[in-house]
PDB file of C-alpha atoms and ligand atoms in Angstrom:
ATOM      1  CA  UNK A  99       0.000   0.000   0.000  1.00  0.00           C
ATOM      2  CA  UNK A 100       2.710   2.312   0.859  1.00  0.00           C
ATOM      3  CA  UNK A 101       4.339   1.498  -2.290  1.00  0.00           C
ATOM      4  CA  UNK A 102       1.696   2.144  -4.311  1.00  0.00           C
ATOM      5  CA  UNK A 103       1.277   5.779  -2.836  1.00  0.00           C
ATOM      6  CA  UNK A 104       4.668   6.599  -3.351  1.00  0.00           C
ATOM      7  CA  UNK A 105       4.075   5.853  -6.688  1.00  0.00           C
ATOM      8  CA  UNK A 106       0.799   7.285  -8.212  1.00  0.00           C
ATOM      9  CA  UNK A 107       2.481  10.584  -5.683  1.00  0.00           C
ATOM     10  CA  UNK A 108       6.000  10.208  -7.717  1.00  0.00           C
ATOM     11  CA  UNK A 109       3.360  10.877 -10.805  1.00  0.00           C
ATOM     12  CA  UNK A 110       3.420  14.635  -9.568  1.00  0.00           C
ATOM     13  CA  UNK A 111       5.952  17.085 -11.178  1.00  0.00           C
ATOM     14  CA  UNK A 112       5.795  19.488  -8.014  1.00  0.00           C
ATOM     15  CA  UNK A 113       5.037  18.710  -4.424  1.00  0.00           C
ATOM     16  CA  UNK A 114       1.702  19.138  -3.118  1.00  0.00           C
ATOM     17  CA  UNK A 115       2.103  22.223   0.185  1.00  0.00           C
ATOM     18  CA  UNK A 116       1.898  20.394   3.162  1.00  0.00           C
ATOM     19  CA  UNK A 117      -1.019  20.935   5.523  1.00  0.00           C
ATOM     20  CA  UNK A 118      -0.818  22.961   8.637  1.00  0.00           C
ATOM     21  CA  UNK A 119       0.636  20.730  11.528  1.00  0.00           C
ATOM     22  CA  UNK A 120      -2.662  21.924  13.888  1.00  0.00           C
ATOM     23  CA  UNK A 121      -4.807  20.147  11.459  1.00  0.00           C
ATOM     24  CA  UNK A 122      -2.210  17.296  10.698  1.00  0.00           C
ATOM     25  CA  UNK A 123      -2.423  16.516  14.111  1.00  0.00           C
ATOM     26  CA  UNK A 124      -6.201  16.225  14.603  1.00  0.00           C
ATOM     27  CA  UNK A 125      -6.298  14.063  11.100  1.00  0.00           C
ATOM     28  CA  UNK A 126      -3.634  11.253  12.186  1.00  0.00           C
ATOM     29  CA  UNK A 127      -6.378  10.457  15.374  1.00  0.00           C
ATOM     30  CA  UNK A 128      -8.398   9.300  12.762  1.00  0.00           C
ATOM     31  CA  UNK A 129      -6.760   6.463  12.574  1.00  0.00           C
ATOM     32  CA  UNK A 130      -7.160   5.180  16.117  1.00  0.00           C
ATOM     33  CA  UNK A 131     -11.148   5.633  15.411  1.00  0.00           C
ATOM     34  CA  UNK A 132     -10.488   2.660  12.409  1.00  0.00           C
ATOM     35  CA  UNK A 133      -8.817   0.826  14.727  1.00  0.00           C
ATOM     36  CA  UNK A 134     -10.892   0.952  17.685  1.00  0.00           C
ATOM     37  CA  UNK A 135     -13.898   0.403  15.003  1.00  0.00           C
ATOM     38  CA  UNK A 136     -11.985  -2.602  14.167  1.00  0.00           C
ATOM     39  CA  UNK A 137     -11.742  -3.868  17.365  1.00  0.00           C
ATOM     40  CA  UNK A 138     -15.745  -3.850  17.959  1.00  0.00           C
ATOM     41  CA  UNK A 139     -16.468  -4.958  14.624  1.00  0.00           C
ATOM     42  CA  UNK A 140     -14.048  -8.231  15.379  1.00  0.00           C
ATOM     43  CA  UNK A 141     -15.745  -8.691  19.045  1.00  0.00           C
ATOM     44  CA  UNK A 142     -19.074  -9.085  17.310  1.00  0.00           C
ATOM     45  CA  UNK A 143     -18.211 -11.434  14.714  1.00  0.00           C
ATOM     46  CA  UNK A 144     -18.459  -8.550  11.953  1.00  0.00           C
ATOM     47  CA  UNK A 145     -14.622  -8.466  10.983  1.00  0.00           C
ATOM     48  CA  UNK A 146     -15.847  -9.045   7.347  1.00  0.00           C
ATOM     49  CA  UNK A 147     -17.749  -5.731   7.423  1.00  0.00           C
ATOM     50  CA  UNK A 148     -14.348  -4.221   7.339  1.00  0.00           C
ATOM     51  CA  UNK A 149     -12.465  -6.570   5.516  1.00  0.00           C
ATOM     52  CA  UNK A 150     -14.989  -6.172   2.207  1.00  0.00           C
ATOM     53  CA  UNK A 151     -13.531  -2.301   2.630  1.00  0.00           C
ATOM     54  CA  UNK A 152     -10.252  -2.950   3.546  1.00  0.00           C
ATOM     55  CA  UNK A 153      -8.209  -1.616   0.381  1.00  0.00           C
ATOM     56  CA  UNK A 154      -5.116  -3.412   1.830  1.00  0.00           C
ATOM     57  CA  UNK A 155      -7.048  -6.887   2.681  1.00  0.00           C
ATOM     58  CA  UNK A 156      -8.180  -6.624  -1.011  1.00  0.00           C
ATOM     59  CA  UNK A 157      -4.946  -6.597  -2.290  1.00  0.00           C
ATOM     60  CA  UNK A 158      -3.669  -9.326  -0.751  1.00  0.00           C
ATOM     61  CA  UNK A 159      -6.484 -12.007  -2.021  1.00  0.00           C
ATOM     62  CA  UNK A 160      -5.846  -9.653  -5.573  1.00  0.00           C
ATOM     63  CA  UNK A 161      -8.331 -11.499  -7.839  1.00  0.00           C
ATOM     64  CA  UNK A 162     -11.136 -11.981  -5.219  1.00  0.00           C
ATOM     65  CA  UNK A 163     -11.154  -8.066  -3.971  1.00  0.00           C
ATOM     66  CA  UNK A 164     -14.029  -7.352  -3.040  1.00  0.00           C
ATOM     67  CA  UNK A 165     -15.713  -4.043  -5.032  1.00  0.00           C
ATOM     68  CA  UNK A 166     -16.008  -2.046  -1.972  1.00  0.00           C
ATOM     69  CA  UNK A 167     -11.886  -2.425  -1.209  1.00  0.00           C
ATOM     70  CA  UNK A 168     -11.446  -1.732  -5.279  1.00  0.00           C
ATOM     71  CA  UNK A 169     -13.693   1.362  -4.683  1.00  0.00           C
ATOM     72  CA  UNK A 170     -11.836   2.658  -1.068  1.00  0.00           C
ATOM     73  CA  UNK A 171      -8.291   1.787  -2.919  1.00  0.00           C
ATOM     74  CA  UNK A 172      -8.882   3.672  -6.023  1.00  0.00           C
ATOM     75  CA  UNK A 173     -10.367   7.223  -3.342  1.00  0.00           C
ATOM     76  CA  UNK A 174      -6.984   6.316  -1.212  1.00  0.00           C
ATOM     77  CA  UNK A 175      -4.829   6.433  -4.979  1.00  0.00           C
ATOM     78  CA  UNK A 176      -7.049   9.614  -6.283  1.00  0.00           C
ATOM     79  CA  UNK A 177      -6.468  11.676  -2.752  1.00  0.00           C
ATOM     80  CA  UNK A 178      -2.690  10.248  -2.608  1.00  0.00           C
ATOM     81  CA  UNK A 179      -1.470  12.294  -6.017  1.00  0.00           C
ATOM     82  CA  UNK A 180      -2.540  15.410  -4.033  1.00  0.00           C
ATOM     83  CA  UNK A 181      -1.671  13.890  -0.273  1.00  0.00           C
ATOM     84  CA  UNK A 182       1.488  11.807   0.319  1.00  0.00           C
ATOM     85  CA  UNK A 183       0.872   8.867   1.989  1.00  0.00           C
ATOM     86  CA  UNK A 184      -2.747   9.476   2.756  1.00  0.00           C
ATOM     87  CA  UNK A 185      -3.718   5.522   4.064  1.00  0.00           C
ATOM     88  CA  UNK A 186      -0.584   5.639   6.436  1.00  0.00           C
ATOM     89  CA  UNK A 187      -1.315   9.126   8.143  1.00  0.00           C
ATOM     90  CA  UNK A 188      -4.689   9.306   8.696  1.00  0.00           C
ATOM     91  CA  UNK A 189      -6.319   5.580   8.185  1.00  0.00           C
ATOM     92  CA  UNK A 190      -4.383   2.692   8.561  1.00  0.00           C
ATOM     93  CA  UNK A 191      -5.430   0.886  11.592  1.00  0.00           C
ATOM     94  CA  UNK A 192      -2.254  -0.826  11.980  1.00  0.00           C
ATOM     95  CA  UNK A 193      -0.029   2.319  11.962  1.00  0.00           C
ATOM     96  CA  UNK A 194      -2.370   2.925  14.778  1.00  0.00           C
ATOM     97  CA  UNK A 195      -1.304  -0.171  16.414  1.00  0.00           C
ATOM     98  CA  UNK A 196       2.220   0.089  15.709  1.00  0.00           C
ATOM     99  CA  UNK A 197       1.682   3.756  17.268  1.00  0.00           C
ATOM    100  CA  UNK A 198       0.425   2.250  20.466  1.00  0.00           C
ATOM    101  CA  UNK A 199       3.224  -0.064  20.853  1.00  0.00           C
ATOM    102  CA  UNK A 200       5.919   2.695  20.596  1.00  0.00           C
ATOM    103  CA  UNK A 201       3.886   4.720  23.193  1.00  0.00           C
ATOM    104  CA  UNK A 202       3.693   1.568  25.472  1.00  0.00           C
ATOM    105  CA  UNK A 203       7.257   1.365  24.629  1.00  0.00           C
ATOM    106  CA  UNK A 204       8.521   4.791  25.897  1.00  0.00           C
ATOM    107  CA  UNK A 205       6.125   4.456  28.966  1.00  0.00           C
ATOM    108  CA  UNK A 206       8.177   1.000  29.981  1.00  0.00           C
ATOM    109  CA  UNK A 207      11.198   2.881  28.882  1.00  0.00           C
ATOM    110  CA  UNK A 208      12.611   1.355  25.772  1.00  0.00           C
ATOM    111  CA  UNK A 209      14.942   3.148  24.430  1.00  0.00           C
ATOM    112  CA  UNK A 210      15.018   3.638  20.407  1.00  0.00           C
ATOM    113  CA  UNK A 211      16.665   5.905  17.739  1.00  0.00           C
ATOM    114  CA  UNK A 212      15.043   9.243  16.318  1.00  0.00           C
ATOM    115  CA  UNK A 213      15.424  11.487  14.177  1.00  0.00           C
ATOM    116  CA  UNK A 214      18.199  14.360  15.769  1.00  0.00           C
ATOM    117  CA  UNK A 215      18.474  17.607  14.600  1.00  0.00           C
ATOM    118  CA  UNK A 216      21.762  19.337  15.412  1.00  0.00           C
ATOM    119  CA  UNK A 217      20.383  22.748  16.259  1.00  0.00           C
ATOM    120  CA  UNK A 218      23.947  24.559  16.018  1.00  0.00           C
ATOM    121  CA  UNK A 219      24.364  23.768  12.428  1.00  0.00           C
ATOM    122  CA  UNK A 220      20.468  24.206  11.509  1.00  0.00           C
ATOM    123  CA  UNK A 221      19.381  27.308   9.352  1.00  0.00           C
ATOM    124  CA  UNK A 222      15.879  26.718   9.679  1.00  0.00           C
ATOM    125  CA  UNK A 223      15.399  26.622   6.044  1.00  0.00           C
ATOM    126  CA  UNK A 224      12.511  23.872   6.609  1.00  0.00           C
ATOM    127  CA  UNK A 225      13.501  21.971   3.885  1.00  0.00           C
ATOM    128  CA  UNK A 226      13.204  18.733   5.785  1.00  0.00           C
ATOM    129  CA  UNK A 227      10.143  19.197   6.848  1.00  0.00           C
ATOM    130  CA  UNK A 228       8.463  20.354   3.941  1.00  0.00           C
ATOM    131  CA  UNK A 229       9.957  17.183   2.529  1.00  0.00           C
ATOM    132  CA  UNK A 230       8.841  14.604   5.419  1.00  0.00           C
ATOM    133  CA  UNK A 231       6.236  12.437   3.844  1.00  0.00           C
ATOM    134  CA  UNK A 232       4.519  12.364   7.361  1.00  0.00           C
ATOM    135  CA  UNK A 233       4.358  15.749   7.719  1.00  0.00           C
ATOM    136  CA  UNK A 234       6.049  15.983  10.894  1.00  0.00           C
ATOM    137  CA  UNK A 235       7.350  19.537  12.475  1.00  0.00           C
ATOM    138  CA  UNK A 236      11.109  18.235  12.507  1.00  0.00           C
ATOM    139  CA  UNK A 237      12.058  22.155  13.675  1.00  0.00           C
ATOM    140  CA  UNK A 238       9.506  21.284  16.631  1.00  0.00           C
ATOM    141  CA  UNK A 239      12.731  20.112  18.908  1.00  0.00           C
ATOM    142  CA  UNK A 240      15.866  18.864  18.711  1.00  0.00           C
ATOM    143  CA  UNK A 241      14.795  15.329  18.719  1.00  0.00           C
ATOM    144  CA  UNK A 242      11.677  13.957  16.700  1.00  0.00           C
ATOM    145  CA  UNK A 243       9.809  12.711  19.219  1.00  0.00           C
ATOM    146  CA  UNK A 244       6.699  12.081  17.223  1.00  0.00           C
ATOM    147  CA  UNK A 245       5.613   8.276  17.271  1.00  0.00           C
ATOM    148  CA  UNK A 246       4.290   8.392  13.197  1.00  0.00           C
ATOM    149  CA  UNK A 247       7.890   9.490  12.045  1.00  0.00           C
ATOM    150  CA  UNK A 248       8.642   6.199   9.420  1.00  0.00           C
ATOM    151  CA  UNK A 249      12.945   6.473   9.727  1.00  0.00           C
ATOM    152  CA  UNK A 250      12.627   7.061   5.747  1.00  0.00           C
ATOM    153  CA  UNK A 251      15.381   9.302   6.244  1.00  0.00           C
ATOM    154  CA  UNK A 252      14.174  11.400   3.212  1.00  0.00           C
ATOM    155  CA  UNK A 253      14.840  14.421   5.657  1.00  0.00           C
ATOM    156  CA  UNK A 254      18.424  13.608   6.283  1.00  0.00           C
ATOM    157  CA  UNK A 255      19.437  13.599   2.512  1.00  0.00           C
ATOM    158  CA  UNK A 256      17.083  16.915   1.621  1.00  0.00           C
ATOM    159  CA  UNK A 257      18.496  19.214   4.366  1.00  0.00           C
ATOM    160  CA  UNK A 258      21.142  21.368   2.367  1.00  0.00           C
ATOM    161  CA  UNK A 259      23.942  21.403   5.592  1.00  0.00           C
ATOM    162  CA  UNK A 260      24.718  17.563   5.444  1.00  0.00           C
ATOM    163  CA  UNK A 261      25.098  15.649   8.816  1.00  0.00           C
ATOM    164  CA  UNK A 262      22.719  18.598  10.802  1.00  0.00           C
ATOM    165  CA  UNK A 263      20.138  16.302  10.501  1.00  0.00           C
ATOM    166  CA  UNK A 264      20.306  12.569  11.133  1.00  0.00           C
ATOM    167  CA  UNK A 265      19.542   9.456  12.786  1.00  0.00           C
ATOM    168  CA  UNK A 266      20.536  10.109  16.189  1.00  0.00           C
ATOM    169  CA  UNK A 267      22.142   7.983  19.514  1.00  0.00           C
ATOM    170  CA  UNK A 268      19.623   5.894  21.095  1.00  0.00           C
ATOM    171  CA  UNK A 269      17.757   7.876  23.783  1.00  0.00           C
TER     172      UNK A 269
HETATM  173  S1  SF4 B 529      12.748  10.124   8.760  1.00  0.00           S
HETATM  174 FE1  SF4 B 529      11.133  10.469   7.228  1.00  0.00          FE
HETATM  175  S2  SF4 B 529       9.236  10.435   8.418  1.00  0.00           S
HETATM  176 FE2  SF4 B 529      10.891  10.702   9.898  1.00  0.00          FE
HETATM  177  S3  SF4 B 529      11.078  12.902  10.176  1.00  0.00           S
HETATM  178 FE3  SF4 B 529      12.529  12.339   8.546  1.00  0.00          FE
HETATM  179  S4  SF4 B 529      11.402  12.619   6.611  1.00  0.00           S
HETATM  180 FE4  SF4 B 529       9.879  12.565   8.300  1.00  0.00          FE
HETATM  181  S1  SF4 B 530      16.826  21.033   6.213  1.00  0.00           S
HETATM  182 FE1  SF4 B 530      18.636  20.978   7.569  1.00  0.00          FE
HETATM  183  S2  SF4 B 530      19.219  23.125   7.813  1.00  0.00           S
HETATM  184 FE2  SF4 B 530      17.156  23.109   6.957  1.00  0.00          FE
HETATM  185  S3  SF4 B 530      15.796  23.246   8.769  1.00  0.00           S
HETATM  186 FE3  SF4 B 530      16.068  21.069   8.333  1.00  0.00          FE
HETATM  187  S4  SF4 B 530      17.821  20.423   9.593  1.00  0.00           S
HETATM  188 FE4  SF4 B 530      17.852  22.661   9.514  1.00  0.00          FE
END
């Protein structure tokens, strides 16, 4: 799924302007509301309610989608030439999931890597995060704390001052 957004987005000839981060940030909650939906929906016996919808469950069993998952997949490609990545920010339930586990993480104290940012050699120029396909606010703090942050590391090779922006010690 990810794949195929990169590519119907790699279709554009300019970058789409990123949303504001106040909105971004209400938007990627969405997904938590599929998953929790999910989790009902598979209490009660009604998993296939979702599955006949689910664009990535349909391509998996390819020949046998169902036309509700052709119909959800082909909105997700439409809105992904103007959005990058539109299924993983705002819908997938199991970015959701994998979200949860990196918050349960940091609560027990796992350490991990992020993204660092080394604020003596930054300009500010924003160039990584106008670049981030997640839309994060990499200028927010040193580190990039946010759980949705993918380690593409597309933000590392578009920042202009090499090595001010990188994937940093394990904290
Ligand atoms: S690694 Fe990718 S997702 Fe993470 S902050 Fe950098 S550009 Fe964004
Ligand atoms: S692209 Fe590099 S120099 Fe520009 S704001 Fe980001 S980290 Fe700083």
């Amino acid at each position: 799924m990810g794949t195929l957004q990169e590519l119907v987005y790699a279709l554009r000839k300019k970058r789409c302007k990123q949303i504001p981060y106040m909105y971004e940030r209400k938007l990627v909650k969405l997904k938590y509301g599929v998953l929790i939906i999910n989790i009902i929906l598979v209490i009660f016996g009604l998993s296939w309610l979702y599955t006949n919808f689910c664009p990535v469950y349909g391509l998996s069993r390819l020949p046998s989608m169902a036309i509700g998952g052709l119909l959800v997949l082909a909105l997700i490609l439409i809105g992904g030439f103007f959005m990058e990545r539109l299924w993983c920010r705002y819908l997938c339930p199991y970015a959701a999931l994998l979200n949860l586990a990196q918050k349960l993480g940091s609560l027990l104290g796992i350490k991990r890597k992020k993204i660092f940012r080394n604020l003596e050699r930054c300009v500010d120029c924003e160039l990584c995060s106008r670049n981030c396909p997640m839309n994060l606010d990499i200028l927010a703090s040193e580190y990039v704390e946010d759980e949705n942050c993918i380690h593409c590391l597309r933000c590392t090779i578009k920042c202009p001052k090499p090595g001010t922006v990188c994937r940093g010690r394990v904290q």
